[in-house]
Short mmCIF file of C-alpha atoms in Angstrom, two decimals:
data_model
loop_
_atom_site.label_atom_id
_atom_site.label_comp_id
_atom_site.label_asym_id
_atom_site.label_seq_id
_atom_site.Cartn_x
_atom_site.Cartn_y
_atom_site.Cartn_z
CA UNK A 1 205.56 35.84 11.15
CA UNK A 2 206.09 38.23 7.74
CA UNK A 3 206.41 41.94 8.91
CA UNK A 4 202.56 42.22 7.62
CA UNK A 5 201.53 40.30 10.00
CA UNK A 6 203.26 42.17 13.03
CA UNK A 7 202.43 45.28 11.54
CA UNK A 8 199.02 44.49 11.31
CA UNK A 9 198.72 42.97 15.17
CA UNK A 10 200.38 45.81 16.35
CA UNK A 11 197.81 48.01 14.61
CA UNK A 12 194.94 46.79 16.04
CA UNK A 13 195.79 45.49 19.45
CA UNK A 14 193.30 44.47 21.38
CA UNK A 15 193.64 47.52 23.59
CA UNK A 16 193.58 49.68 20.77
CA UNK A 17 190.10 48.38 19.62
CA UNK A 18 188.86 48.23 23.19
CA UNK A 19 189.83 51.90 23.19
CA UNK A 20 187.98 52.67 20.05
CA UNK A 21 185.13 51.38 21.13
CA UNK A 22 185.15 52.87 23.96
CA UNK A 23 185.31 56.52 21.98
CA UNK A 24 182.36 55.29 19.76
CA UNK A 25 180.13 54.85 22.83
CA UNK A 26 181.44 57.48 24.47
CA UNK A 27 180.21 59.50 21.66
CA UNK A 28 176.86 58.08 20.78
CA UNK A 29 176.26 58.35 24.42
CA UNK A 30 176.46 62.16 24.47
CA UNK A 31 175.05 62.72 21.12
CA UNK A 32 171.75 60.86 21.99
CA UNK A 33 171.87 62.84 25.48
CA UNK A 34 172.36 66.32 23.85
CA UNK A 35 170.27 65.64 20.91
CA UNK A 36 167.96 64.18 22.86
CA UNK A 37 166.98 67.19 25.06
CA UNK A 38 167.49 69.26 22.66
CA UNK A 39 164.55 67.63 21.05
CA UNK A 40 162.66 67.96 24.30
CA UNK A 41 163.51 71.42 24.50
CA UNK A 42 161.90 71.92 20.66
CA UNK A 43 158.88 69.74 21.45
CA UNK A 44 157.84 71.62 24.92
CA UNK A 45 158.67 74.74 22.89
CA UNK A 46 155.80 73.88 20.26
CA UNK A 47 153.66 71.88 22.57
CA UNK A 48 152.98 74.43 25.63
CA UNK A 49 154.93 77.47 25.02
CA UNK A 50 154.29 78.57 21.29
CA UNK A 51 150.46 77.85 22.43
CA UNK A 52 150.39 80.45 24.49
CA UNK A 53 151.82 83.09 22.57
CA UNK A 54 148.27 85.14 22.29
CA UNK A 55 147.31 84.95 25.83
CA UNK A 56 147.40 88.80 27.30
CA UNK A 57 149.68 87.97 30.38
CA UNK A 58 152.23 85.88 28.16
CA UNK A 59 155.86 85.81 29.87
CA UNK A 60 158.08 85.23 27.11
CA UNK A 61 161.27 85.30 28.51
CA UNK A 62 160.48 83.53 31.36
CA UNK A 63 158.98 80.92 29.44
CA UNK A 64 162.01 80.59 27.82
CA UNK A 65 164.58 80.41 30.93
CA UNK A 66 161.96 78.67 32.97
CA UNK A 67 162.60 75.82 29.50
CA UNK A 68 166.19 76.25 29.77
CA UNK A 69 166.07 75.67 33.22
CA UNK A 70 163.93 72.83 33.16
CA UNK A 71 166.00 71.01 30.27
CA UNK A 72 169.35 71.22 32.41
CA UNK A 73 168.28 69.65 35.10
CA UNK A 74 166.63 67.17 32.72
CA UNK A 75 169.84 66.52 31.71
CA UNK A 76 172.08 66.84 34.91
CA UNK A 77 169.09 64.34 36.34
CA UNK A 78 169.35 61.21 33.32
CA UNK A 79 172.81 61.79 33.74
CA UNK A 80 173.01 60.78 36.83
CA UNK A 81 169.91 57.91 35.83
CA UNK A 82 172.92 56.96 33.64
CA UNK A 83 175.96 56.79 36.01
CA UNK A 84 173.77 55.06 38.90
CA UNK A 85 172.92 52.30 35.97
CA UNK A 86 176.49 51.69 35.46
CA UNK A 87 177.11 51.00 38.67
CA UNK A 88 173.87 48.22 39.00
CA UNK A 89 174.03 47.17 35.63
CA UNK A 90 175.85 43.76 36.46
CA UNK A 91 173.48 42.69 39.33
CA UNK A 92 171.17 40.13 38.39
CA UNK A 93 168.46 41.48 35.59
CA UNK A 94 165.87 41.60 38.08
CA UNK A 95 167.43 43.70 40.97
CA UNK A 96 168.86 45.70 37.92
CA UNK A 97 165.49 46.78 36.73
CA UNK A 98 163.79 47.17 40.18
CA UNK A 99 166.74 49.68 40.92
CA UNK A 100 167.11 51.53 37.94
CA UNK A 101 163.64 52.07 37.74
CA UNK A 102 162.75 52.36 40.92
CA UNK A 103 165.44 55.19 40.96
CA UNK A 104 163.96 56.79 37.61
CA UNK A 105 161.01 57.04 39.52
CA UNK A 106 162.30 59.14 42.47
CA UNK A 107 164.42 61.34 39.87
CA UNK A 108 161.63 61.76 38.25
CA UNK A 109 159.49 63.61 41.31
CA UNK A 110 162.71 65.25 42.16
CA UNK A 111 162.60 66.80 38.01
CA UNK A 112 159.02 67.21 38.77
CA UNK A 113 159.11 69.50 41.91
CA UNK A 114 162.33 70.83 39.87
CA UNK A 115 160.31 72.16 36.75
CA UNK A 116 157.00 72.74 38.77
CA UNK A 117 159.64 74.97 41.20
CA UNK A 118 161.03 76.98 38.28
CA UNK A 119 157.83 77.73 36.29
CA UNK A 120 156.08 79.57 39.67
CA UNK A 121 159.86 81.14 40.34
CA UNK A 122 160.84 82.66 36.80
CA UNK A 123 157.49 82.33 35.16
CA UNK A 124 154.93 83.78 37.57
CA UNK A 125 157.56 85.44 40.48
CA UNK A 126 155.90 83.50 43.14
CA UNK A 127 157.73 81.36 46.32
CA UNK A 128 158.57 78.14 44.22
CA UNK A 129 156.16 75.97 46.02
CA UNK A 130 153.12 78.89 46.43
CA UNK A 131 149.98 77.70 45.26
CA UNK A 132 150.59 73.89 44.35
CA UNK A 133 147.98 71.80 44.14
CA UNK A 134 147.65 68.07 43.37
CA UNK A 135 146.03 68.46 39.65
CA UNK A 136 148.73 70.68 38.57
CA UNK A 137 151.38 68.61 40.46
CA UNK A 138 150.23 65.15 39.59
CA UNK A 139 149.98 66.32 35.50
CA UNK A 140 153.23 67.29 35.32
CA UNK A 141 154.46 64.28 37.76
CA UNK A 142 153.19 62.01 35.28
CA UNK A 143 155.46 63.53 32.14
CA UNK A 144 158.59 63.58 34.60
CA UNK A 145 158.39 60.61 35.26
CA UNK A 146 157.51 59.43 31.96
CA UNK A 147 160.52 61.09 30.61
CA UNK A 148 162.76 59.50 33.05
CA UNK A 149 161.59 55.91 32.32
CA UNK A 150 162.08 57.03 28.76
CA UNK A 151 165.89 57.95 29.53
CA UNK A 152 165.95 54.61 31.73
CA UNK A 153 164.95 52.36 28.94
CA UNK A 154 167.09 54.14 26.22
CA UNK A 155 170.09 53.98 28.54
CA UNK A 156 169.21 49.94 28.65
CA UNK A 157 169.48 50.19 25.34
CA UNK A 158 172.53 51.93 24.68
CA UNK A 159 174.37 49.34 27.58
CA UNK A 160 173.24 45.80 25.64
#
């Protein structure tokens, strides 16, 4: 073996590449999750706050920490979508989906009464779960859980 070749092998070991890989997922991982709610954080901001910008009783500013708020726990809530998917992701495909999903779902009424919480707390000063009732709770069920599935699947994605 010429001293190219060891230099060479020695340059890309396979720990070294492992490694790198690693960093490159590692990476891509938490620029889709940042990006990602950052993006929900713009879209909610032009979907249902801007909106409401000419209505008399308008709350700005807690609009706007009630939206921080809510995308934080967004994100503390697919992160933890993420870990628990880690840890099931080499069971058989079919108790892997069943649990990842069924967990999505129950993170996703957990970000529900989360968001639904915050927006009668910081928006409208009320007792966080004052004046709920199943219209209101059941629309904005629907998106959380919509947008945890979303995180489920994209996570799926990210792990094949």
């Amino acid at each position: 073996m010429n001293v190219f070749n060891k230099a060479h092998l020695k340059e890309n070991s396979p720990l070294e590449l492992e490694s790198s890989a690693f960093k490159r997922l590692s990476k891509q991982f938490w620029s889709l999750q940042i990006g990602g709610w950052l993006g929900y954080m713009l879209v909610v901001f032009i979907a249902i706050i801007r909106p409401q910008f000419d209505s008399p009783d308008f709350n700005l500013i807690g609009q706007i920490i009630n939206l921080v708020v809510e995308t934080l726990s967004g994100f503390c809530l697919s992160l933890l979508q993420w870990l628990f998917i880690q840890r099931v992701i080499h069971n058989t495909l079919k108790q892997t989906l069943i649990l990842s999903f069924t967990s999505a779902a129950v993170l996703g009424l957990v970000y529900n009464i989360i968001k639904l919480g915050s927006y009668k707390v910081i928006v409208h000063s009320q007792q966080w779960n004052e004046a709920w009732n199943m219209l209101e709770f059941g629309g904005w069920l629907l998106f959380s859980l919509a947008t945890m599935f979303v995180w489920t699947s994209i996570f799926f994605y990210h792990v094949l």
